[in-house]
Short mmCIF file of C-alpha atoms and ligand atoms in Angstrom, two decimals:
data_model
loop_
_atom_site.label_atom_id
_atom_site.label_comp_id
_atom_site.label_asym_id
_atom_site.label_seq_id
_atom_site.Cartn_x
_atom_site.Cartn_y
_atom_site.Cartn_z
CA MET A 14 -89.23 -33.30 -27.95
CA ASN A 15 -86.93 -34.70 -30.66
CA ARG A 16 -89.44 -35.69 -33.23
CA ILE A 17 -91.69 -32.63 -34.23
CA GLY A 18 -94.80 -32.79 -36.38
CA ILE A 19 -95.26 -29.55 -38.19
CA ILE A 20 -98.86 -29.01 -39.92
CA PHE A 21 -99.23 -26.34 -42.60
CA ALA A 22 -102.62 -25.51 -44.39
CA MET A 23 -101.33 -24.33 -47.41
CA LYS A 24 -98.40 -24.78 -49.76
CA GLU A 25 -97.11 -21.28 -49.44
CA GLU A 26 -97.03 -21.58 -45.68
CA LEU A 27 -95.07 -25.08 -46.05
CA GLU A 28 -92.69 -23.92 -48.53
CA ALA A 29 -91.52 -21.00 -46.47
CA THR A 30 -90.20 -23.59 -43.47
CA LEU A 31 -89.22 -26.39 -45.93
CA GLU A 32 -86.58 -23.82 -47.38
CA LYS A 33 -84.52 -23.58 -43.93
CA LEU A 34 -84.49 -27.19 -43.36
CA GLU A 35 -82.96 -30.37 -45.23
CA VAL A 36 -85.41 -33.02 -46.56
CA ILE A 37 -83.89 -36.72 -45.79
CA ASN A 38 -87.08 -38.33 -46.71
CA GLU A 39 -90.48 -37.91 -48.59
CA PHE A 40 -93.47 -40.22 -48.30
CA LYS A 41 -97.26 -40.28 -49.01
CA ILE A 42 -99.90 -41.49 -46.42
CA PHE A 43 -103.35 -41.42 -48.45
CA ASP A 44 -103.18 -37.95 -50.41
CA LEU A 45 -100.84 -36.24 -47.91
CA ASP A 46 -97.33 -35.56 -48.69
CA PHE A 47 -94.98 -35.71 -45.72
CA PHE A 48 -91.32 -34.41 -45.76
CA GLU A 49 -89.14 -35.71 -42.83
CA CYS A 50 -86.27 -33.17 -42.40
CA LYS A 51 -83.54 -32.73 -40.03
CA TYR A 52 -82.92 -29.69 -38.18
CA LYS A 53 -79.65 -29.95 -35.75
CA ASP A 54 -80.60 -32.75 -33.34
CA LYS A 55 -84.14 -32.43 -34.22
CA THR A 56 -86.37 -34.55 -36.46
CA CYS A 57 -89.48 -32.69 -38.24
CA VAL A 58 -92.34 -33.99 -39.96
CA LEU A 59 -93.99 -31.50 -42.23
CA VAL A 60 -97.28 -32.01 -43.99
CA GLU A 61 -99.57 -29.68 -45.85
CA CYS A 62 -103.02 -30.68 -44.23
CA GLY A 63 -105.47 -28.63 -46.58
CA ILE A 64 -107.82 -25.83 -45.34
CA GLY A 65 -110.26 -26.21 -42.68
CA LYS A 66 -110.71 -27.76 -39.38
CA VAL A 67 -111.78 -31.40 -40.79
CA ASN A 68 -108.64 -31.45 -42.62
CA ALA A 69 -106.55 -30.15 -39.92
CA ALA A 70 -108.08 -32.69 -37.56
CA ARG A 71 -107.63 -35.93 -39.73
CA CYS A 72 -104.12 -34.84 -40.55
CA SER A 73 -103.46 -34.42 -37.00
CA GLN A 74 -104.58 -38.01 -36.14
CA ILE A 75 -102.74 -39.57 -38.95
CA LEU A 76 -99.48 -37.79 -37.44
CA ILE A 77 -100.12 -39.17 -34.13
CA ASP A 78 -101.32 -42.46 -35.06
CA ASN A 79 -98.32 -43.33 -37.51
CA LEU A 80 -95.42 -40.96 -37.19
CA GLU A 81 -94.34 -41.31 -33.48
CA ILE A 82 -94.07 -37.44 -32.79
CA ASP A 83 -93.63 -36.03 -29.48
CA VAL A 84 -95.38 -32.72 -30.49
CA ILE A 85 -97.39 -31.12 -32.92
CA LEU A 86 -96.62 -27.44 -33.98
CA ASN A 87 -99.18 -25.59 -36.38
CA VAL A 88 -97.47 -22.83 -38.37
CA GLY A 89 -99.18 -20.44 -40.91
CA VAL A 90 -100.96 -17.22 -41.25
CA ALA A 91 -104.52 -15.48 -39.86
CA GLY A 92 -106.78 -12.46 -39.96
CA GLY A 93 -105.89 -10.09 -37.41
CA ILE A 94 -109.06 -9.24 -35.35
CA SER A 95 -107.55 -6.95 -32.49
CA SER A 96 -106.01 -3.35 -32.48
CA PHE A 97 -102.88 -5.06 -30.83
CA VAL A 98 -101.69 -6.72 -34.03
CA ASN A 99 -100.76 -5.87 -37.53
CA ILE A 100 -99.79 -7.39 -40.76
CA CYS A 101 -96.68 -9.84 -40.69
CA ASP A 102 -96.99 -10.03 -36.67
CA VAL A 103 -96.69 -13.03 -35.25
CA VAL A 104 -99.48 -14.64 -32.83
CA VAL A 105 -98.32 -17.35 -30.57
CA ALA A 106 -101.52 -19.00 -28.95
CA ASP A 107 -101.57 -19.60 -25.46
CA LYS A 108 -105.41 -21.39 -26.08
CA LEU A 109 -107.75 -22.02 -28.97
CA VAL A 110 -111.21 -21.78 -29.36
CA GLN A 111 -113.79 -22.69 -32.28
CA HIS A 112 -116.06 -19.75 -32.74
CA ASP A 113 -118.07 -21.41 -34.96
CA PHE A 114 -118.98 -24.31 -32.39
CA ASP A 115 -122.68 -23.62 -31.10
CA LEU A 116 -124.60 -25.44 -28.81
CA ARG A 117 -126.35 -22.37 -26.80
CA PRO A 118 -130.01 -23.78 -27.51
CA PHE A 119 -128.82 -26.42 -24.91
CA ASP A 120 -127.36 -23.73 -22.38
CA TYR A 121 -123.68 -24.09 -23.40
CA GLU A 122 -121.70 -21.03 -24.02
CA ARG A 123 -120.91 -20.24 -27.64
CA GLY A 124 -117.50 -22.25 -28.72
CA PHE A 125 -118.10 -24.94 -25.80
CA ILE A 126 -117.85 -28.61 -26.89
CA PRO A 127 -119.23 -31.34 -24.51
CA LYS A 128 -116.42 -33.32 -22.90
CA VAL A 129 -113.61 -31.06 -24.51
CA GLY A 130 -114.53 -27.44 -23.04
CA LYS A 131 -114.27 -23.81 -24.55
CA TYR A 132 -110.64 -23.04 -24.68
CA ILE A 133 -107.82 -25.52 -25.07
CA ASN A 134 -104.69 -24.64 -23.67
CA CYS A 135 -101.26 -24.84 -25.46
CA ASP A 136 -98.48 -26.84 -23.96
CA GLU A 137 -97.02 -24.46 -21.04
CA TYR A 138 -93.09 -25.21 -21.54
CA LEU A 139 -93.63 -24.23 -25.38
CA VAL A 140 -95.79 -21.06 -24.68
CA LYS A 141 -93.02 -20.31 -22.31
CA LEU A 142 -90.14 -20.79 -24.59
CA ALA A 143 -92.18 -18.91 -27.30
CA SER A 144 -92.47 -15.90 -24.96
CA GLU A 145 -88.85 -15.85 -24.78
CA ILE A 146 -88.56 -15.20 -28.52
CA ASN A 147 -88.52 -11.03 -29.44
CA ILE A 148 -88.46 -10.34 -33.21
CA ASP A 149 -88.52 -6.36 -33.13
CA ASN A 150 -91.66 -6.24 -30.76
CA LYS A 151 -93.72 -8.22 -33.21
CA ILE A 152 -94.67 -11.15 -31.16
CA SER A 153 -97.91 -11.37 -29.31
CA ILE A 154 -99.34 -14.04 -27.05
CA GLY A 155 -103.15 -14.86 -26.69
CA THR A 156 -106.25 -16.44 -27.94
CA ILE A 157 -106.51 -17.92 -31.21
CA ALA A 158 -109.90 -18.59 -32.79
CA SER A 159 -110.78 -20.93 -35.57
CA GLY A 160 -113.68 -21.50 -37.60
CA ASP A 161 -114.73 -22.86 -41.10
CA ILE A 162 -115.17 -19.42 -42.55
CA PHE A 163 -112.81 -17.11 -44.16
CA VAL A 164 -113.50 -13.96 -42.09
CA THR A 165 -114.10 -11.02 -44.49
CA GLU A 166 -116.74 -8.77 -42.53
CA GLU A 167 -115.20 -6.32 -40.12
CA MET A 168 -118.22 -6.61 -37.89
CA MET A 169 -117.67 -10.65 -37.40
CA GLY A 170 -114.03 -10.00 -36.94
CA LYS A 171 -115.04 -7.49 -34.00
CA LYS A 172 -117.65 -10.06 -32.47
CA ILE A 173 -115.28 -12.92 -32.41
CA ASN A 174 -112.65 -10.62 -30.51
CA ASP A 175 -115.27 -9.52 -28.17
CA LYS A 176 -116.63 -13.10 -27.38
CA PHE A 177 -113.46 -14.82 -27.11
CA SER A 178 -110.79 -11.99 -26.69
CA ALA A 179 -108.98 -13.74 -29.79
CA LEU A 180 -106.07 -12.11 -31.17
CA CYS A 181 -106.76 -13.29 -34.57
CA VAL A 182 -108.76 -15.93 -36.53
CA GLU A 183 -107.88 -18.81 -38.93
CA MET A 184 -109.22 -22.20 -39.95
CA GLU A 185 -107.21 -25.02 -38.51
CA GLY A 186 -105.83 -24.43 -35.25
CA ALA A 187 -108.55 -25.06 -32.75
CA ALA A 188 -108.98 -28.51 -34.47
CA ILE A 189 -105.32 -29.64 -34.36
CA ALA A 190 -105.64 -28.37 -30.53
CA GLN A 191 -108.54 -30.56 -29.86
CA ILE A 192 -107.12 -33.54 -31.52
CA CYS A 193 -103.74 -33.05 -29.61
CA TYR A 194 -106.04 -32.39 -26.27
CA LEU A 195 -107.76 -35.56 -26.76
CA SER A 196 -104.58 -37.73 -27.71
CA ASN A 197 -102.35 -36.28 -24.98
CA VAL A 198 -100.05 -34.71 -27.21
CA PRO A 199 -98.35 -31.19 -26.51
CA PHE A 200 -99.05 -28.71 -28.96
CA LEU A 201 -98.39 -25.03 -29.99
CA VAL A 202 -100.05 -23.03 -32.77
CA ILE A 203 -98.00 -20.16 -34.46
CA ARG A 204 -99.54 -17.75 -36.89
CA SER A 205 -98.31 -14.44 -38.76
CA ILE A 206 -101.07 -11.87 -39.77
CA SER A 207 -101.97 -11.97 -43.53
CA ASP A 208 -104.95 -9.63 -43.37
CA SER A 209 -107.17 -7.93 -41.17
CA PRO A 210 -111.32 -8.44 -41.68
CA ASN A 211 -112.32 -5.21 -43.42
CA GLY A 212 -114.43 -6.34 -46.40
CA ASN A 213 -111.74 -6.94 -49.26
CA ASN A 214 -109.00 -8.58 -46.88
CA ASN A 215 -108.74 -11.56 -49.51
CA ILE A 216 -106.89 -9.12 -51.43
CA THR A 217 -104.72 -8.41 -48.51
CA PHE A 218 -104.50 -11.93 -47.73
CA ASP A 219 -103.16 -12.58 -51.49
CA GLU A 220 -100.76 -9.61 -51.06
CA PHE A 221 -99.07 -10.56 -47.79
CA LEU A 222 -99.24 -14.52 -47.76
CA ASP A 223 -95.74 -15.02 -48.70
CA GLN A 224 -94.41 -12.47 -46.50
CA SER A 225 -96.50 -13.35 -43.66
CA SER A 226 -95.48 -17.05 -44.06
CA LYS A 227 -91.89 -16.28 -43.87
CA MET A 228 -92.21 -14.22 -40.87
CA ALA A 229 -93.76 -17.43 -38.96
CA ALA A 230 -91.23 -20.05 -40.56
CA ASN A 231 -88.70 -17.44 -39.00
CA PHE A 232 -90.35 -17.65 -35.81
CA LEU A 233 -90.48 -21.51 -36.02
CA ILE A 234 -86.78 -21.51 -36.72
CA GLN A 235 -85.96 -19.48 -33.38
CA LEU A 236 -88.29 -22.00 -31.39
CA LEU A 237 -86.94 -24.90 -32.93
CA ASN A 238 -83.33 -23.51 -31.46
CA LYS A 239 -84.67 -23.37 -28.20
CA ILE A 240 -86.85 -26.82 -27.61
CA ASN A 241 -85.16 -29.38 -26.00
N1 SAH B 30 -106.46 -18.92 -50.89
C1 SAH B 30 -106.71 -20.12 -50.68
C2 SAH B 30 -107.70 -20.14 -49.51
C3 SAH B 30 -107.45 -19.37 -48.21
S1 SAH B 30 -108.25 -19.66 -46.73
C4 SAH B 30 -107.34 -21.01 -51.59
O1 SAH B 30 -107.61 -20.34 -52.61
O2 SAH B 30 -107.30 -22.28 -51.94
C5 SAH B 30 -107.34 -18.60 -45.71
C6 SAH B 30 -106.17 -19.41 -44.97
O3 SAH B 30 -105.51 -18.83 -44.13
C7 SAH B 30 -106.76 -20.42 -44.01
O4 SAH B 30 -105.93 -21.66 -44.02
C8 SAH B 30 -106.69 -19.96 -42.47
O5 SAH B 30 -106.43 -20.69 -41.50
C9 SAH B 30 -105.74 -18.65 -43.02
N2 SAH B 30 -106.80 -17.29 -42.62
C10 SAH B 30 -105.71 -16.24 -42.80
N3 SAH B 30 -106.51 -15.16 -42.88
C11 SAH B 30 -108.00 -15.58 -42.46
C12 SAH B 30 -108.93 -14.85 -42.09
N4 SAH B 30 -109.23 -13.69 -42.18
N5 SAH B 30 -110.22 -15.75 -41.77
C13 SAH B 30 -110.08 -17.06 -41.43
N6 SAH B 30 -108.86 -17.73 -41.95
C14 SAH B 30 -107.85 -16.86 -42.19
#
């Protein structure tokens, strides 16, 4: 895994990682700006995909089709919906689900996508490497739920935690997972907690976006050190 695609939804998340790498080349595909970076013996291709599942899926396919990457990492922030995670903790997904995908009228379980499934597993080797990293006991591994909703209502957070046993919610990870699954590309999603749904967590989000993005970037660098 020497050529690593890294997708961020937002500028703040991208910049927290860009600061730590040496940019060797910049280019554009459509509206997307790509930063090719060196980190030790690895080449990383960083890109800000924009918010939401469609942007994330489209960007993943562009990376796969044009840039000969061996693996995709998705790095950013998320809303904590489990009592086990706190602001600025890191959550590494072992699997992802789309909490807003709903074909229940046709007898599918909530979140089940025909020909894909309900949960999509992250690459086992990457999850194992991630599980060996310890930053002050602030790392959890578990399910991440994605959907095209910024979750603010506490009840919605509780429901998603209850239905999918998810540790956090965000808006891109499971879309990237689906594209990687369909294209047979290994992937991992790494998020740091920026907020927790409580009615006004958009304020907490703004307050902790930079700090949580830095946590996620720190974790990413530790992971890059371990990937062979
Ligand atoms: N402030 C941005 C919008 C942020 S949307 C703007 O004005 O453009 C929230 C982003 O952070 C998404 O990319 C999502 O993946 C993640 N996220 C963080 N907390 C979240 C939450 N509570 N619910 C859903 N997504 C969340």
